[in-house]
Every structure is written in C-alpha cells, then in structure tokens.
Amino acid sequence: MDITSPDKLIELLDRHAYLADEGLATAAFLALRMGRPLFLEGEAGVGKTELAKALATLLEAPLIRLQCYEGLDAAQALYDWDFARQLLHLKAAEAAGITDVSRLEGEIYDRRFLIARPLLKAVETQPSVLLVDEIDRADDEFEAFLLEVLSDFTISIPELGTVRAATPPVVVVTSNRTREVHDALKRRCLYHWLEHPSFDREVAILLRRLPGCTETLALQVARAAERLRHADLVKPPGVAETLDWAEALLTLGAKELDPGKAAATLGAALKYREDVAAVLGNGLLAHG
C-alpha cells in the first residue's frame, strides 16, 4: 500500500475508524518508511493497541500479538517443541520396528513438530504486524532479549538452523509505564507518547465507533470522562473505557447522560471501588 505522507496515513486510518492526530500519524509514518519499531507509551486505554490493529488492517497483514507479563521468557516468545506429537511419532516408529537412532532424532526435530510462538511467527510471516504489548510488564532479561531480536529479526534454532525475516515485520511496542523501559530498547525504536485525546477528538471517536450514539450523548460522555481524568482517581478512564461507557448507556436506550444511568453504568468507565465511591460521593456525575 502506498502511504506517501502522515496526512495520507491519517486518511487511511480514519477509514478503519482510528482517528489519529498529526503527531501519532507522523511517528507511525516514519516507523513504516524507516523500517523501525514504533514505541508507544501512555496511560492504559489511550489507543496504543488499537493503532497496531488498525495498521494491520490497512496493510492487509496479520496481527501477531505478544502479550508481555512478569516471568515471560525467550522460549515462550520464540518457539516450543510439541513433545506430545514427538512422543507419538517415536511410539509409531517403535511399532513399525524403526530403530535407527540418527534417523529418529532427525525426524522428531522436523519443522512440523515446532510450535511457532509470536516472535518466530512474525519472522516467518510476510507481511505481518508484530504487537509487543505492555513491555513494561516483562522482566529486564526479556527486554534485553527482545532488543536482540529487533536488531536483525534473525532467530537461531539449534536443531533446524537460522530463520531470517525476508521482510521484517512492522513492529509496535507498547508500554503503560508501570516501570521505566531501558534506554537501549527505546533507542532502537521511534518513540511517541500517546496522550488522552482532546475533547473534540474524543467526541469524534465516540460518534465514529458507535453509530447509534447521538451527538448529545457523545458530548456529555466525553465531558464527563474529561472531568473524571482531572479528579484524583486511582485509574482515570481511557478512550477504551469511554467507549464502553457510551456503549453501556446505548444498550440501556439512553439518548443523553442523566445522573441515574451514569451512576448505574459507572462500572464501564471505572474499575476500582475507591474511584466509584469517590465519584458518587463527590457528585461528579451531577453535571450534564
């Protein structure tokens, strides 16, 4: 696909219901043109993961997602051998009277017994979009390993040899900044901090993503979300929560945000008991 400028990328993303501002579109455009990973940092729910999904759709490439978590190691991200199938193969060979150890060893380490995890799958799949989601949740050791993979998109499998990407995947790395990610990884990437959208952009997102949403409801939900983000909450709502909140209200048949329905559906926007209690106690939903 011919993406000639950040403005063109904004237009293409808009066709897939992702409304990007100029800064984000420029960072994503440069990442695509320069073949560099895009490192997106920001609060949860501001649209980091959704950008990767939108890029995969407009590039007509599969989205391969590596969800990071504490304790994630290289084997879980790269590949694994299907021990159950290997064992069945050995039993079948034994039943057939095959005793050639060298032959059996070669057969059980055949590619058909290899389970490709996200990183290997991304290297083998052209084109593809690799989403490394919430890298800040992984350990330092995995972060260093990931840096090595992103440097040349080459994976060594001792039993089979080296797998190299003919065309490197488009890579989006996200972080909610629960901890600082090392500079070495950030230097490998193009960096962009993703803010909560402006009021007008959030209204546009609600209207675009929720066809049944009235302009009145979109304005009121976006205004309420903006107030909640300025309150002293454990976890203010992101765009994802705002969309969920508006959808919950629409499901109840609401055409506008009245205090009763707002309170009843607050669990779509806030995920901590303390936040819900603070909002209801301070009357933050009483304003239209």
Short mmCIF file of C-alpha atoms in Angstrom, two decimals:
data_model
loop_
_atom_site.label_atom_id
_atom_site.label_comp_id
_atom_site.label_asym_id
_atom_site.label_seq_id
_atom_site.Cartn_x
_atom_site.Cartn_y
_atom_site.Cartn_z
CA MET A 1 0.00 0.00 0.00
CA ASP A 2 1.32 3.42 -0.98
CA ILE A 3 1.41 5.57 2.15
CA THR A 4 3.00 8.77 0.92
CA SER A 5 2.70 11.08 3.92
CA PRO A 6 1.43 11.37 7.51
CA ASP A 7 -1.73 13.03 6.15
CA LYS A 8 -2.33 10.04 3.89
CA LEU A 9 -1.88 7.71 6.86
CA ILE A 10 -4.41 9.77 8.86
CA GLU A 11 -6.87 9.33 5.98
CA LEU A 12 -6.28 5.57 5.75
CA LEU A 13 -6.55 5.05 9.50
CA ASP A 14 -9.76 7.08 9.51
CA ARG A 15 -11.25 4.61 7.02
CA HIS A 16 -10.71 1.94 9.64
CA ALA A 17 -12.29 4.04 12.43
CA TYR A 18 -8.99 5.04 14.05
CA LEU A 19 -8.70 8.82 14.43
CA ALA A 20 -5.01 9.66 14.76
CA ASP A 21 -3.65 13.14 15.38
CA GLU A 22 -0.76 14.59 13.40
CA GLY A 23 1.92 13.65 15.95
CA LEU A 24 0.95 9.99 16.15
CA ALA A 25 0.46 9.71 12.39
CA THR A 26 3.90 11.23 11.77
CA ALA A 27 5.57 8.80 14.18
CA ALA A 28 3.77 5.81 12.62
CA PHE A 29 4.53 7.01 9.07
CA LEU A 30 8.23 7.37 9.86
CA ALA A 31 8.30 3.93 11.51
CA LEU A 32 6.82 2.40 8.36
CA ARG A 33 9.14 4.26 6.00
CA MET A 34 12.32 3.79 8.03
CA GLY A 35 11.62 0.19 9.00
CA ARG A 36 11.95 0.98 12.69
CA PRO A 37 9.82 -0.33 15.58
CA LEU A 38 7.33 2.19 16.96
CA PHE A 39 7.43 2.50 20.74
CA LEU A 40 4.14 3.85 22.11
CA GLU A 41 3.95 4.88 25.73
CA GLY A 42 0.99 6.30 27.62
CA GLU A 43 -1.83 5.57 30.04
CA ALA A 44 -3.83 2.39 29.60
CA GLY A 45 -6.76 2.76 27.23
CA VAL A 46 -5.50 5.66 25.09
CA GLY A 47 -5.36 3.62 21.85
CA LYS A 48 -1.87 2.10 21.67
CA THR A 49 -3.00 -1.43 20.96
CA GLU A 50 -5.79 -0.23 18.69
CA LEU A 51 -3.24 1.53 16.47
CA ALA A 52 -1.43 -1.77 15.87
CA LYS A 53 -4.75 -3.42 14.99
CA ALA A 54 -5.64 -0.59 12.60
CA LEU A 55 -2.21 -0.75 10.92
CA ALA A 56 -2.58 -4.50 10.41
CA THR A 57 -5.99 -4.00 8.82
CA LEU A 58 -4.95 -1.25 6.42
CA LEU A 59 -1.72 -3.06 5.48
CA GLU A 60 -3.74 -6.27 4.97
CA ALA A 61 -1.26 -8.11 7.18
CA PRO A 62 -1.93 -10.49 10.08
CA LEU A 63 -1.58 -9.02 13.55
CA ILE A 64 0.72 -11.17 15.68
CA ARG A 65 0.47 -10.24 19.34
CA LEU A 66 2.98 -10.94 22.07
CA GLN A 67 1.34 -10.12 25.40
CA CYS A 68 4.05 -9.44 27.97
CA TYR A 69 3.85 -10.41 31.62
CA GLU A 70 6.16 -10.95 34.57
CA GLY A 71 8.18 -14.13 34.08
CA LEU A 72 7.87 -14.22 30.28
CA ASP A 73 10.98 -15.82 28.85
CA ALA A 74 12.54 -16.32 25.43
CA ALA A 75 11.16 -19.84 24.92
CA GLN A 76 7.58 -18.67 25.47
CA ALA A 77 8.04 -15.86 22.95
CA LEU A 78 10.05 -17.75 20.32
CA TYR A 79 9.09 -21.39 19.86
CA ASP A 80 8.48 -24.67 21.60
CA TRP A 81 8.67 -28.29 20.58
CA ASP A 82 5.43 -30.29 20.52
CA PHE A 83 6.57 -33.02 22.91
CA ALA A 84 3.26 -34.89 22.75
CA ARG A 85 3.42 -35.25 18.96
CA GLN A 86 7.13 -36.12 19.11
CA LEU A 87 6.37 -38.88 21.60
CA LEU A 88 3.55 -40.24 19.42
CA HIS A 89 5.93 -40.23 16.45
CA LEU A 90 8.51 -42.22 18.43
CA LYS A 91 5.88 -44.75 19.53
CA ALA A 92 4.69 -45.13 15.94
CA ALA A 93 8.28 -45.63 14.78
CA GLU A 94 8.84 -48.19 17.52
CA ALA A 95 5.71 -50.08 16.46
CA ALA A 96 6.97 -50.06 12.89
CA GLY A 97 10.27 -51.51 14.01
CA ILE A 98 12.40 -48.48 13.21
CA THR A 99 15.47 -48.47 15.44
CA ASP A 100 17.84 -46.11 13.59
CA VAL A 101 18.60 -43.56 16.33
CA SER A 102 20.04 -40.93 13.95
CA ARG A 103 17.02 -41.15 11.70
CA LEU A 104 14.59 -40.90 14.61
CA GLU A 105 16.41 -37.91 16.08
CA GLY A 106 16.28 -36.14 12.74
CA GLU A 107 12.59 -36.88 12.36
CA ILE A 108 11.44 -35.73 15.79
CA TYR A 109 13.18 -32.38 15.31
CA ASP A 110 11.46 -31.77 11.99
CA ARG A 111 9.78 -28.40 11.41
CA ARG A 112 6.33 -30.00 11.63
CA PHE A 113 6.88 -30.60 15.35
CA LEU A 114 7.86 -27.00 16.05
CA ILE A 115 5.26 -24.68 17.59
CA ALA A 116 5.94 -21.12 16.50
CA ARG A 117 5.35 -18.55 19.23
CA PRO A 118 4.75 -14.86 18.35
CA LEU A 119 8.33 -13.76 17.60
CA LEU A 120 9.13 -16.71 15.34
CA LYS A 121 5.71 -16.44 13.71
CA ALA A 122 6.33 -12.76 12.94
CA VAL A 123 9.76 -13.51 11.43
CA GLU A 124 8.28 -16.26 9.25
CA THR A 125 5.19 -14.33 8.14
CA GLN A 126 5.48 -11.71 5.41
CA PRO A 127 3.98 -9.23 5.67
CA SER A 128 2.97 -9.05 9.32
CA VAL A 129 2.44 -6.57 12.15
CA LEU A 130 4.06 -7.61 15.43
CA LEU A 131 2.49 -6.09 18.54
CA VAL A 132 4.67 -6.40 21.65
CA ASP A 133 2.05 -5.36 24.16
CA GLU A 134 2.90 -3.92 27.62
CA ILE A 135 6.66 -4.50 27.50
CA ASP A 136 6.86 -2.74 30.89
CA ARG A 137 5.29 -5.83 32.48
CA ALA A 138 8.13 -8.10 31.32
CA ASP A 139 11.44 -8.57 33.14
CA ASP A 140 14.70 -6.80 32.31
CA GLU A 141 16.16 -10.03 30.90
CA PHE A 142 13.34 -10.40 28.39
CA GLU A 143 13.67 -6.76 27.41
CA ALA A 144 17.35 -7.34 26.57
CA PHE A 145 16.45 -10.45 24.57
CA LEU A 146 13.78 -8.56 22.64
CA LEU A 147 16.29 -5.87 21.74
CA GLU A 148 18.50 -8.54 20.17
CA VAL A 149 15.63 -9.95 18.09
CA LEU A 150 14.51 -6.50 16.91
CA SER A 151 18.06 -5.68 15.78
CA ASP A 152 18.14 -8.16 12.90
CA PHE A 153 14.95 -10.28 13.00
CA THR A 154 17.02 -13.43 12.99
CA ILE A 155 16.22 -16.43 15.18
CA SER A 156 18.55 -19.37 15.70
CA ILE A 157 17.00 -22.79 16.30
CA PRO A 158 19.81 -25.23 17.19
CA GLU A 159 18.05 -28.27 15.75
CA LEU A 160 16.98 -26.58 12.49
CA GLY A 161 19.30 -23.66 11.82
CA THR A 162 18.73 -19.92 11.42
CA VAL A 163 15.43 -18.33 10.44
CA ARG A 164 15.73 -14.84 8.98
CA ALA A 165 12.90 -12.49 8.01
CA ALA A 166 12.93 -11.79 4.28
CA THR A 167 10.82 -8.72 5.02
CA PRO A 168 10.93 -7.53 8.66
CA PRO A 169 7.52 -7.16 10.29
CA VAL A 170 6.04 -3.80 11.20
CA VAL A 171 6.63 -3.65 14.96
CA VAL A 172 4.59 -1.75 17.54
CA VAL A 173 5.84 -1.90 21.14
CA THR A 174 3.55 -0.53 23.87
CA SER A 175 4.12 0.43 27.49
CA ASN A 176 1.77 1.71 30.20
CA ARG A 177 4.85 2.96 32.07
CA THR A 178 4.36 0.82 35.16
CA ARG A 179 8.17 0.84 35.16
CA GLU A 180 10.82 2.56 33.09
CA VAL A 181 11.89 0.68 29.98
CA HIS A 182 15.64 0.67 29.36
CA ASP A 183 17.11 3.29 27.03
CA ALA A 184 18.71 0.64 24.81
CA LEU A 185 15.31 -0.62 23.66
CA LYS A 186 13.89 2.88 23.23
CA ARG A 187 16.90 3.90 21.12
CA ARG A 188 16.14 1.06 18.74
CA CYS A 189 12.62 2.46 18.22
CA LEU A 190 10.87 5.64 17.19
CA TYR A 191 9.16 6.94 20.33
CA HIS A 192 5.78 8.59 20.80
CA TRP A 193 3.90 9.45 23.98
CA LEU A 194 0.18 8.95 23.46
CA GLU A 195 -1.99 11.42 25.37
CA HIS A 196 -5.67 11.16 26.12
CA PRO A 197 -7.47 12.67 23.12
CA SER A 198 -8.70 16.23 23.13
CA PHE A 199 -12.37 16.77 23.93
CA ASP A 200 -13.33 17.28 20.27
CA ARG A 201 -11.37 14.23 19.14
CA GLU A 202 -12.97 12.05 21.80
CA VAL A 203 -16.42 13.17 20.70
CA ALA A 204 -15.46 12.31 17.11
CA ILE A 205 -14.20 8.88 18.22
CA LEU A 206 -17.46 8.13 20.03
CA LEU A 207 -19.56 9.15 17.04
CA ARG A 208 -17.36 7.18 14.65
CA ARG A 209 -17.05 3.97 16.65
CA LEU A 210 -20.65 3.89 17.94
CA PRO A 211 -23.02 4.54 15.04
CA GLY A 212 -26.08 4.67 17.31
CA CYS A 213 -24.58 7.33 19.58
CA THR A 214 -26.29 10.73 19.45
CA GLU A 215 -24.19 13.86 19.37
CA THR A 216 -25.72 14.93 22.69
CA LEU A 217 -24.69 11.68 24.38
CA ALA A 218 -21.20 11.80 22.84
CA LEU A 219 -20.66 15.36 24.08
CA GLN A 220 -21.91 14.55 27.58
CA VAL A 221 -19.93 11.32 27.96
CA ALA A 222 -16.74 12.95 26.68
CA ARG A 223 -17.24 15.89 29.05
CA ALA A 224 -17.84 13.53 31.98
CA ALA A 225 -14.74 11.49 31.08
CA GLU A 226 -12.70 14.69 30.94
CA ARG A 227 -13.87 15.61 34.46
CA LEU A 228 -13.01 12.14 35.75
CA ARG A 229 -9.49 12.43 34.33
CA HIS A 230 -8.95 15.61 36.31
CA ALA A 231 -10.23 14.04 39.52
CA ASP A 232 -7.87 12.32 41.93
CA LEU A 233 -8.63 8.74 40.88
CA VAL A 234 -6.61 5.52 41.04
CA LYS A 235 -7.30 4.81 37.37
CA PRO A 236 -8.98 7.51 35.29
CA PRO A 237 -10.88 6.27 32.22
CA GLY A 238 -9.09 5.99 28.89
CA VAL A 239 -10.70 6.14 25.46
CA ALA A 240 -11.47 2.41 25.68
CA GLU A 241 -13.44 2.97 28.88
CA THR A 242 -15.23 5.98 27.44
CA LEU A 243 -16.35 3.85 24.50
CA ASP A 244 -17.50 1.10 26.87
CA TRP A 245 -19.40 3.62 28.96
CA ALA A 246 -21.19 5.13 25.97
CA GLU A 247 -21.99 1.66 24.62
CA ALA A 248 -23.42 0.61 28.01
CA LEU A 249 -25.63 3.70 28.03
CA LEU A 250 -26.78 2.98 24.46
CA THR A 251 -27.59 -0.59 25.45
CA LEU A 252 -29.93 0.82 28.11
CA GLY A 253 -31.55 3.04 25.48
CA ALA A 254 -30.08 6.31 26.78
CA LYS A 255 -30.05 9.30 24.45
CA GLU A 256 -28.32 11.54 26.96
CA LEU A 257 -26.26 11.18 30.13
CA ASP A 258 -28.64 11.59 33.07
CA PRO A 259 -27.17 11.12 36.58
CA GLY A 260 -29.14 7.94 37.28
CA LYS A 261 -27.99 5.99 34.24
CA ALA A 262 -24.50 7.46 34.58
CA ALA A 263 -24.21 6.07 38.11
CA ALA A 264 -25.71 2.72 37.12
CA THR A 265 -23.20 2.25 34.29
CA LEU A 266 -20.16 3.73 36.02
CA GLY A 267 -18.53 0.30 36.20
CA ALA A 268 -17.93 0.51 32.46
CA ALA A 269 -15.70 3.54 32.96
CA LEU A 270 -14.09 2.97 36.37
CA LYS A 271 -12.55 -0.27 37.58
CA TYR A 272 -11.69 0.50 41.20
CA ARG A 273 -14.17 0.54 44.08
CA GLU A 274 -12.42 3.56 45.59
CA ASP A 275 -12.84 5.51 42.33
CA VAL A 276 -16.53 4.68 42.04
CA ALA A 277 -17.12 5.70 45.67
CA ALA A 278 -15.19 8.96 45.21
CA VAL A 279 -17.08 9.91 42.06
CA LEU A 280 -20.50 9.15 43.50
CA GLY A 281 -19.63 10.78 46.83
CA ASN A 282 -18.34 13.99 45.25
CA GLY A 283 -21.27 14.38 42.87
CA LEU A 284 -19.05 14.42 39.77
CA LEU A 285 -21.88 12.93 37.67
CA ALA A 286 -24.40 15.59 38.60
CA HIS A 287 -23.18 17.97 35.90
CA GLY A 288 -24.65 17.49 32.41
#
